[in-house]
Amino acid sequence: MSVTVLPYLVAGWIFLIGVYGLVTSRNLIHAVGCLAVTQSSTYVLLLAVGYRNGGTAPVFSDAPTDSRVVDPVVQALALTDIVVGATVTALLLALVLQLRKRHGTVDPDALSELKG
């Protein structure tokens, strides 16, 4: 059984790119997009964890019960992660839209009224 580290490296690279974009962002819409990129690294990570070499879909109606299948729980978690990510992105974009309406800018440094 050989384990490849490539998917884990790709997930880490996507995560670091998203975090770099978050840190250097001067626009809240850009920051929300970078957060979505950062969260997409979890999709790659979950799929890497659930992958089985030579595995098939976990449908046993047409396959013998002793065949190698991929883990369906990890697939369900990846789908749930996608739905949660889309919801969080939509909510954050709605909040950024309200900030733009109330304060006239999406620059985080220009929002001086929000500083405590």
Coordinates of C-alpha atoms in Angstrom, one line a residue, residues 37 44 55 65 76 80 82 87 95:
V37 CA -10.3 29.5 -1.6
V44 CA -9.0 18.4 -1.4
G55 CA -11.7 1.6 -5.1
T65 CA -19.6 -7.3 -1.3
A76 CA -20.7 13.0 2.6
T80 CA -21.5 19.0 3.5
I82 CA -19.3 22.5 0.0
T87 CA -23.6 29.4 2.8
L95 CA -22.7 41.6 5.1

